[in-house]
Short mmCIF file of C-alpha atoms in Angstrom, two decimals:
data_model
loop_
_atom_site.label_atom_id
_atom_site.label_comp_id
_atom_site.label_asym_id
_atom_site.label_seq_id
_atom_site.Cartn_x
_atom_site.Cartn_y
_atom_site.Cartn_z
CA MET A 1 -11.21 1.54 5.81
CA LYS A 2 -10.25 -1.60 3.37
CA LEU A 3 -13.26 0.51 1.00
CA PHE A 4 -11.23 4.67 2.25
CA TRP A 5 -7.98 2.79 1.63
CA MET A 6 -8.82 1.70 -2.25
CA GLU A 7 -10.21 4.99 -2.81
CA VAL A 8 -6.93 6.73 -2.53
CA LYS A 9 -4.37 4.80 -4.53
CA ARG A 10 -7.59 5.17 -7.09
CA GLN A 11 -7.66 9.26 -6.78
CA THR A 12 -3.35 9.48 -5.89
CA THR A 13 -2.34 7.27 -9.30
CA SER A 14 -4.77 9.11 -11.55
CA LEU A 15 -3.81 11.66 -14.14
CA THR A 16 -5.93 14.51 -13.70
CA PHE A 17 -4.87 14.08 -9.69
CA THR A 18 -0.84 14.52 -10.86
CA ILE A 19 -1.77 17.42 -13.15
CA TYR A 20 -3.50 18.83 -9.87
CA THR A 21 -0.81 18.47 -7.65
CA LEU A 22 1.95 20.06 -9.95
CA LEU A 23 -0.46 23.05 -10.71
CA VAL A 24 -1.46 23.72 -6.98
CA MET A 25 2.43 23.74 -5.99
CA ALA A 26 3.70 25.51 -8.51
CA PHE A 27 0.88 28.43 -7.82
CA VAL A 28 2.58 28.83 -4.31
CA LEU A 29 5.12 28.58 -4.71
CA LEU A 30 5.81 30.21 -7.76
CA ASN A 31 3.99 33.41 -5.36
CA MET A 32 5.36 32.10 -2.21
CA GLY A 33 9.00 32.11 -3.63
CA PRO A 34 9.46 36.12 -3.56
CA MET A 35 7.71 36.93 -0.06
CA LEU A 36 10.66 33.72 1.66
CA ALA A 37 13.63 36.34 0.75
CA ARG A 38 11.75 39.06 3.17
CA ASN A 39 13.47 39.15 5.84
CA VAL A 40 10.57 39.48 8.70
CA ALA A 41 13.11 39.39 11.87
CA ALA A 42 14.11 42.85 11.07
CA LEU A 43 12.20 45.95 12.00
CA PRO A 44 11.31 48.04 9.39
CA THR A 45 14.28 51.99 9.31
CA SER A 46 12.33 53.36 7.59
CA THR A 47 8.59 54.53 7.52
CA ASN A 48 8.23 54.23 3.00
CA SER A 49 9.22 50.32 3.75
CA TYR A 50 5.72 50.24 6.27
CA ASP A 51 3.27 47.66 5.08
CA ASP A 52 -0.35 48.66 4.67
CA ILE A 53 -2.72 47.26 7.57
CA THR A 54 -6.13 47.23 7.91
CA ALA A 55 -6.66 49.71 10.74
CA THR A 56 -10.09 49.44 13.15
CA ASP A 57 -10.18 53.57 13.68
CA PHE A 58 -12.66 55.36 12.60
CA GLN A 59 -10.62 58.37 11.18
CA THR A 60 -9.32 56.32 8.83
CA ARG A 61 -12.70 54.94 7.63
CA LYS A 62 -13.95 57.69 7.03
CA THR A 63 -10.78 60.68 5.05
CA ASN A 64 -10.31 57.30 2.98
CA GLY A 65 -14.08 56.68 2.28
CA VAL A 66 -14.79 60.39 1.92
CA GLY A 67 -12.34 61.25 -0.12
CA GLN A 68 -13.02 57.53 -2.62
CA LEU A 69 -17.00 59.25 -2.30
CA ARG A 70 -15.83 63.27 -3.53
CA TYR A 71 -13.46 61.26 -6.89
CA ASP A 72 -16.57 59.38 -7.77
CA TYR A 73 -18.50 62.53 -7.08
CA GLN A 74 -15.99 63.96 -10.00
CA HIS A 75 -16.03 62.18 -12.28
CA ASN A 76 -19.26 60.59 -12.34
CA THR A 77 -18.62 57.35 -11.87
CA TYR A 78 -19.76 54.77 -9.54
CA VAL A 79 -18.44 51.18 -8.97
CA THR A 80 -20.45 48.08 -8.31
CA TYR A 81 -20.32 44.78 -7.64
CA PRO A 82 -23.18 42.64 -8.93
CA LEU A 83 -22.91 38.95 -8.73
CA GLY A 84 -19.33 39.94 -8.41
CA PHE A 85 -18.82 41.45 -11.30
CA ALA A 86 -18.25 44.69 -11.79
CA LYS A 87 -19.54 47.25 -12.85
CA THR A 88 -19.64 51.38 -13.86
CA VAL A 89 -22.80 54.11 -12.70
CA THR A 90 -23.05 57.12 -13.81
CA LEU A 91 -25.66 58.84 -12.20
CA PRO A 92 -28.87 61.66 -13.65
CA LYS A 93 -28.27 65.56 -12.32
CA ALA A 94 -31.39 64.87 -9.20
CA ASP A 95 -28.77 61.42 -8.39
CA GLN A 96 -25.79 63.34 -8.51
CA ALA A 97 -26.83 66.51 -6.52
CA ARG A 98 -28.01 62.87 -3.64
CA VAL A 99 -24.78 62.18 -3.62
CA ARG A 100 -23.13 65.85 -2.95
CA SER A 101 -24.86 66.34 -0.02
CA LEU A 102 -24.71 63.00 0.89
CA LEU A 103 -20.78 63.57 0.49
CA THR A 104 -20.81 66.96 2.88
CA GLN A 105 -22.23 64.36 5.26
CA ALA A 106 -20.21 61.63 5.25
CA ASN A 107 -17.44 64.92 5.92
CA GLN A 108 -18.96 66.07 8.41
CA THR A 109 -20.47 63.18 10.82
CA GLU A 110 -18.22 62.33 14.04
CA THR A 111 -19.42 58.82 15.18
CA GLN A 112 -19.12 55.56 12.29
CA ALA A 113 -23.04 54.74 13.30
CA THR A 114 -23.67 58.34 11.09
CA LEU A 115 -20.55 57.47 7.85
CA VAL A 116 -21.50 53.93 7.49
CA LYS A 117 -25.47 55.44 7.42
CA ALA A 118 -24.40 57.91 4.57
CA LEU A 119 -22.35 56.15 2.69
CA GLY A 120 -24.65 53.36 3.21
CA GLN A 121 -27.53 55.77 1.36
CA VAL A 122 -25.01 56.09 -1.60
CA ASP A 123 -24.75 52.13 -1.97
CA ARG A 124 -28.80 52.33 -2.07
CA LEU A 125 -28.15 55.64 -5.13
CA ILE A 126 -26.20 53.55 -7.59
CA GLY A 127 -27.19 50.08 -6.88
CA GLY A 128 -26.45 48.77 -4.10
CA GLN A 129 -22.80 46.06 -3.74
CA SER A 130 -20.87 49.17 -3.30
CA ALA A 131 -18.03 50.24 -1.66
CA TYR A 132 -19.65 51.74 0.40
CA SER A 133 -22.43 49.23 1.70
CA SER A 134 -22.22 48.40 5.30
CA GLN A 135 -20.69 44.95 4.51
CA ASN A 136 -17.86 46.86 2.96
CA ILE A 137 -16.64 49.34 4.51
CA GLN A 138 -14.59 48.16 5.83
CA GLY A 139 -12.30 48.13 2.96
CA PHE A 140 -11.51 51.89 3.53
CA ALA A 141 -9.56 51.01 6.74
CA SER A 142 -6.83 50.68 4.89
CA ARG A 143 -2.91 53.25 5.59
CA PRO A 144 0.56 52.33 5.41
CA MET A 145 1.58 51.89 9.76
CA THR A 146 2.48 54.15 12.23
CA LYS A 147 5.40 53.70 14.09
CA ALA A 148 4.59 52.19 17.59
CA GLU A 149 2.43 50.24 14.96
CA ALA A 150 4.68 49.09 13.36
CA ARG A 151 6.90 48.30 16.13
CA GLN A 152 3.73 46.34 17.41
CA ASP A 153 3.60 44.48 14.24
CA HIS A 154 6.50 43.19 15.18
CA ASN A 155 7.16 41.77 17.97
CA LEU A 156 3.95 39.99 17.08
CA ILE A 157 5.71 38.27 14.54
CA LEU A 158 7.91 37.28 16.76
CA LYS A 159 6.80 36.39 20.25
CA LYS A 160 3.06 35.57 18.37
CA ASP A 161 3.66 33.98 15.14
CA ARG A 162 6.89 32.86 16.47
CA ILE A 163 8.32 33.50 12.50
CA SER A 164 7.07 30.81 10.67
CA GLY A 165 3.63 32.31 11.47
CA THR A 166 3.02 35.05 9.71
CA PHE A 167 3.89 32.93 6.28
CA ALA A 168 2.19 30.54 7.25
CA ARG A 169 -0.50 32.67 7.25
CA LEU A 170 0.65 34.08 3.22
CA PHE A 171 0.71 30.20 2.41
CA ALA A 172 -2.95 29.82 3.32
CA ASP A 173 -4.08 33.29 1.67
CA TYR A 174 -2.39 31.59 -1.72
CA ALA A 175 -3.58 27.86 -1.40
CA GLY A 176 -7.18 29.55 -0.75
CA ILE A 177 -6.91 30.45 -3.64
CA VAL A 178 -6.82 26.96 -5.76
CA MET A 179 -7.94 25.02 -3.04
CA GLY A 180 -11.30 26.68 -3.70
CA ILE A 181 -11.62 25.82 -7.54
CA LEU A 182 -9.02 22.41 -7.95
CA PRO A 183 -10.89 20.75 -5.98
CA THR A 184 -14.01 20.40 -7.96
CA VAL A 185 -12.15 19.87 -11.16
CA VAL A 186 -10.92 16.47 -9.22
CA VAL A 187 -13.99 15.20 -7.47
CA VAL A 188 -16.70 16.25 -10.55
CA ALA A 189 -13.44 14.77 -12.57
CA TYR A 190 -13.20 11.51 -11.46
CA CYS A 191 -16.49 10.81 -10.45
CA TYR A 192 -17.75 11.76 -14.00
CA ALA A 193 -15.01 8.58 -15.55
CA ASP A 194 -16.76 5.90 -13.36
CA ARG A 195 -20.20 6.89 -14.51
CA ARG A 196 -18.84 6.55 -18.35
CA SER A 197 -16.75 3.15 -17.51
CA ARG A 198 -20.39 2.07 -16.15
CA ALA A 199 -18.43 1.63 -12.55
CA THR A 200 -20.09 3.65 -10.63
CA THR A 201 -24.16 0.95 -11.37
CA SER A 202 -21.28 -2.11 -10.36
CA LEU A 203 -20.94 -0.16 -7.01
CA GLN A 204 -24.24 1.27 -6.60
CA SER A 205 -25.15 -2.66 -7.25
CA LYS A 206 -23.74 -4.01 -4.67
CA MET A 207 -24.28 -4.52 -1.09
CA THR A 208 -21.89 -1.52 0.48
CA SER A 209 -24.30 1.28 1.77
CA THR A 210 -24.82 4.65 0.42
CA TRP A 211 -23.95 6.55 3.82
CA ARG A 212 -19.99 4.46 3.75
CA LEU A 213 -19.32 4.54 0.01
CA VAL A 214 -19.88 8.19 -0.68
CA GLY A 215 -18.05 8.89 3.10
CA SER A 216 -15.07 6.93 2.30
CA ARG A 217 -14.86 8.81 -1.48
CA TYR A 218 -16.09 11.89 0.98
CA LEU A 219 -12.89 11.66 3.21
CA ALA A 220 -10.41 9.81 0.45
CA SER A 221 -10.22 13.28 -1.63
CA LEU A 222 -10.40 15.93 1.63
CA VAL A 223 -6.72 13.75 2.39
CA THR A 224 -5.73 13.37 -1.01
CA LEU A 225 -6.38 16.28 -2.11
CA LEU A 226 -4.44 17.40 1.13
CA MET A 227 -1.32 15.51 0.54
CA PRO A 228 0.10 18.47 -2.20
CA ILE A 229 -0.63 21.71 0.94
CA PHE A 230 1.42 18.84 2.85
CA LEU A 231 4.35 18.82 1.35
CA MET A 232 4.76 22.35 1.38
CA GLY A 233 4.21 23.07 4.72
CA ILE A 234 7.42 20.16 5.14
CA VAL A 235 9.05 21.96 2.32
CA LEU A 236 8.89 25.30 3.51
CA THR A 237 8.90 25.47 7.38
CA ILE A 238 12.63 22.87 6.78
CA GLN A 239 13.23 26.69 4.60
CA ILE A 240 12.22 29.11 6.69
CA ALA A 241 14.05 27.23 10.37
CA LEU A 242 17.70 27.10 7.53
CA HIS A 243 16.95 31.09 7.08
CA TYR A 244 15.76 31.89 10.32
CA GLN A 245 18.25 29.72 12.98
CA GLY A 246 18.20 31.64 15.84
CA TYR A 247 14.70 32.41 15.76
CA GLN A 248 12.21 30.86 17.58
CA ILE A 249 10.22 28.85 14.60
CA ASP A 250 6.62 27.47 15.70
CA TYR A 251 7.61 24.15 13.76
CA LEU A 252 3.76 23.53 13.25
CA ALA A 253 2.45 26.39 11.92
CA PHE A 254 1.48 26.10 8.85
CA PHE A 255 -0.34 22.62 9.24
CA LYS A 256 -2.55 24.31 12.01
CA MET A 257 -2.47 27.22 8.71
CA THR A 258 -4.06 24.12 7.19
CA GLY A 259 -6.72 22.99 9.40
CA LEU A 260 -7.92 26.30 10.05
CA TRP A 261 -7.96 28.47 7.00
CA LEU A 262 -7.86 25.92 3.87
CA LEU A 263 -9.15 22.56 5.18
CA PRO A 264 -12.79 24.08 5.69
CA THR A 265 -12.13 25.31 1.49
CA VAL A 266 -11.33 22.38 0.39
CA MET A 267 -14.15 20.39 2.42
CA VAL A 268 -16.98 22.71 0.60
CA SER A 269 -15.23 22.48 -2.98
CA SER A 270 -14.69 18.73 -2.11
CA ALA A 271 -18.48 18.18 -1.65
CA VAL A 272 -19.71 20.28 -4.34
CA GLY A 273 -18.12 18.03 -7.14
CA PHE A 274 -20.17 14.82 -5.34
CA LEU A 275 -23.64 17.16 -5.36
CA SER A 276 -22.45 18.01 -8.68
CA ASP A 277 -22.13 14.57 -9.40
CA ALA A 278 -25.28 13.31 -7.75
CA LEU A 279 -27.52 15.80 -9.11
CA PHE A 280 -26.04 16.31 -12.73
CA GLY A 281 -23.97 13.55 -13.61
CA ASN A 282 -21.97 15.60 -15.86
CA PHE A 283 -19.37 18.81 -15.05
CA LEU A 284 -22.34 21.00 -14.85
CA GLY A 285 -21.52 21.92 -10.80
CA PHE A 286 -18.65 22.81 -11.87
CA VAL A 287 -19.79 26.05 -14.01
CA VAL A 288 -22.00 26.75 -10.90
CA GLN A 289 -18.59 26.35 -8.66
CA ILE A 290 -17.16 29.30 -11.42
CA GLY A 291 -19.47 31.58 -10.30
CA TRP A 292 -18.99 30.65 -6.43
CA TRP A 293 -15.35 31.42 -7.11
CA LEU A 294 -14.75 34.47 -9.00
CA SER A 295 -17.22 36.22 -6.59
CA THR A 296 -15.65 35.98 -3.41
CA MET A 297 -12.08 36.88 -5.16
CA MET A 298 -13.80 40.13 -6.31
CA ILE A 299 -15.28 40.59 -3.03
CA GLY A 300 -12.00 39.70 -1.34
CA ALA A 301 -10.12 41.45 -3.77
CA ARG A 302 -11.50 44.95 -2.35
CA GLN A 303 -9.08 44.26 1.11
CA VAL A 304 -7.13 41.48 0.12
CA ALA A 305 -4.61 42.82 3.65
CA GLY A 306 -7.47 40.92 5.76
CA ASN A 307 -10.61 40.18 4.71
CA TYR A 308 -12.62 37.32 6.17
CA GLY A 309 -15.79 38.21 6.68
CA TRP A 310 -18.37 35.40 5.30
CA LEU A 311 -16.11 35.17 2.30
CA LEU A 312 -15.39 31.25 1.06
CA ILE A 313 -11.07 32.31 0.28
CA PRO A 314 -10.52 34.77 3.21
CA ARG A 315 -7.53 36.40 2.84
CA HIS A 316 -5.11 37.86 4.05
CA ASN A 317 -2.20 38.72 1.49
CA SER A 318 0.16 40.16 3.61
CA LEU A 319 2.61 39.05 6.23
CA HIS A 320 1.98 41.72 8.90
CA ASN A 321 -1.62 43.19 9.79
CA VAL A 322 -0.83 40.24 12.19
CA ALA A 323 -2.47 42.85 14.98
CA TYR A 324 -6.30 42.05 13.16
CA TYR A 325 -5.95 38.72 12.72
CA GLU A 326 -5.61 38.54 16.56
CA ALA A 327 -8.42 41.18 17.01
CA HIS A 328 -10.66 39.49 13.83
CA LEU A 329 -9.76 35.85 14.70
CA PRO A 330 -13.48 34.30 16.19
CA GLU A 331 -14.82 36.29 13.17
CA LEU A 332 -12.64 33.58 11.67
CA LEU A 333 -13.32 30.67 12.93
CA PHE A 334 -16.75 31.02 12.49
CA ASN A 335 -17.09 32.04 8.78
CA ARG A 336 -14.59 28.31 8.71
CA LEU A 337 -16.76 26.43 10.94
CA THR A 338 -20.11 27.78 8.91
CA TYR A 339 -18.66 26.32 6.08
CA ALA A 340 -17.85 23.19 7.27
CA ALA A 341 -21.14 22.59 8.46
CA LEU A 342 -22.67 23.52 4.74
CA ALA A 343 -19.40 20.62 2.99
CA ILE A 344 -20.81 18.03 5.77
CA GLY A 345 -24.25 19.46 4.61
CA PHE A 346 -23.20 18.85 0.46
CA ILE A 347 -22.05 15.53 1.43
CA CYS A 348 -26.00 14.43 3.44
CA LEU A 349 -27.50 15.88 0.24
CA ALA A 350 -25.76 13.87 -1.82
CA VAL A 351 -26.42 10.92 -0.25
CA VAL A 352 -29.53 11.79 -0.32
CA LEU A 353 -29.34 11.88 -3.87
CA LEU A 354 -27.30 8.68 -4.87
CA ASN A 355 -29.42 6.95 -2.17
CA LEU A 356 -32.85 7.86 -4.52
CA GLN A 357 -31.44 6.80 -7.41
CA ARG A 358 -29.76 2.57 -6.00
CA GLY A 359 -33.64 2.60 -5.51
CA GLY A 360 -34.98 4.31 -8.99
CA LYS A 361 -36.49 6.77 -7.39
CA PHE A 362 -34.21 10.27 -9.58
CA HIS A 363 -32.59 10.49 -11.97
CA ALA A 364 -29.02 12.65 -12.51
CA ILE A 365 -30.74 16.10 -14.54
CA ASN A 366 -28.41 16.32 -17.70
CA PHE A 367 -28.52 16.39 -21.58
CA GLU A 368 -30.08 12.53 -21.66
CA THR A 369 -32.15 12.44 -18.53
CA LEU A 370 -33.51 15.51 -20.13
CA GLY A 371 -34.71 15.03 -23.95
CA ARG A 372 -36.23 11.06 -22.67
CA VAL A 373 -38.18 12.98 -21.07
CA ARG A 374 -39.10 15.09 -23.07
CA THR A 375 -39.25 12.23 -25.87
CA GLN A 376 -42.27 10.89 -23.53
CA SER A 377 -44.06 13.71 -23.50
CA GLN A 378 -44.53 13.55 -26.43
CA ARG A 379 -45.31 10.27 -27.74
CA VAL A 380 -47.73 11.04 -24.41
CA GLN A 381 -49.48 13.34 -26.96
CA HIS A 382 -49.71 11.68 -29.85
#
């Protein structure tokens, strides 16, 4: 326990942590500020003010999917996302003729299965990883709420979310964006500073076990990295309570969302930092995390009002669409538990590698190590 609190003190007193805190708070508060001004306790009086929802009916998916395919076919421009990056595809005449046939088939289909099959063939024709794949077809389910859906959504916000819950979900969406990348920077910088000051060598030579050392550092990083999030949760809860006096408020909503939604993301991004230090001993792991972060952001951007699936950063960039959240809560829970387990796996691997380093059986794969191997190889050849 003493080692844990020592690590918390070391991390919270660093310049890197101060910069991290300012960046996280600035990003989240700047995005949340305009949304706090919206009165979610009032039922919209005009259909023009209804938000979009992620519908669950077949007809919405068909209408939007066929409409998008017709547009893409007419312009012969199809967008795919290999490795998360947008790529425009232009098809030859023979493939265009095949798409025309599939467009007709999709327009005449009457079941979800046949629609998925038709659009899936289009996806394969243009190289895969498009909006027409079976994994991404849900993106065509977005449409404005009906009057009945707006009333149901309003009732869920007041009774189920108790107002603060809907803001907490949006808060988790914004915070998740920076939690997916900044903790890796903080942890890598923290570990790299230790290596530069030779503190790692000193720590490794002591009797503290690798499990205890890395475990204390990892838990300390989770606590310190979530400090700005908890602070903002307190501030935003007070603001909402003052603004919605007379309404039932869930005072724990922001903390629930931090544990359910944000903690697994922080666990992964922080674990990547420790694994990167054990494997490379430099900032190379951050490059890998940037690629992962960009990929999940681009995939999530296709359906920001409600998109969970296998995303490291689940998206729910809306104060509404509550029915979708409730219906897909098991999917979100499975997502979060999976990433939490993955993070623990990363930390276990980091411990194994560091244990090997302490025994002199493994060295971080950095430019210095590669240089030594190359030199030794040249000596052997001579």
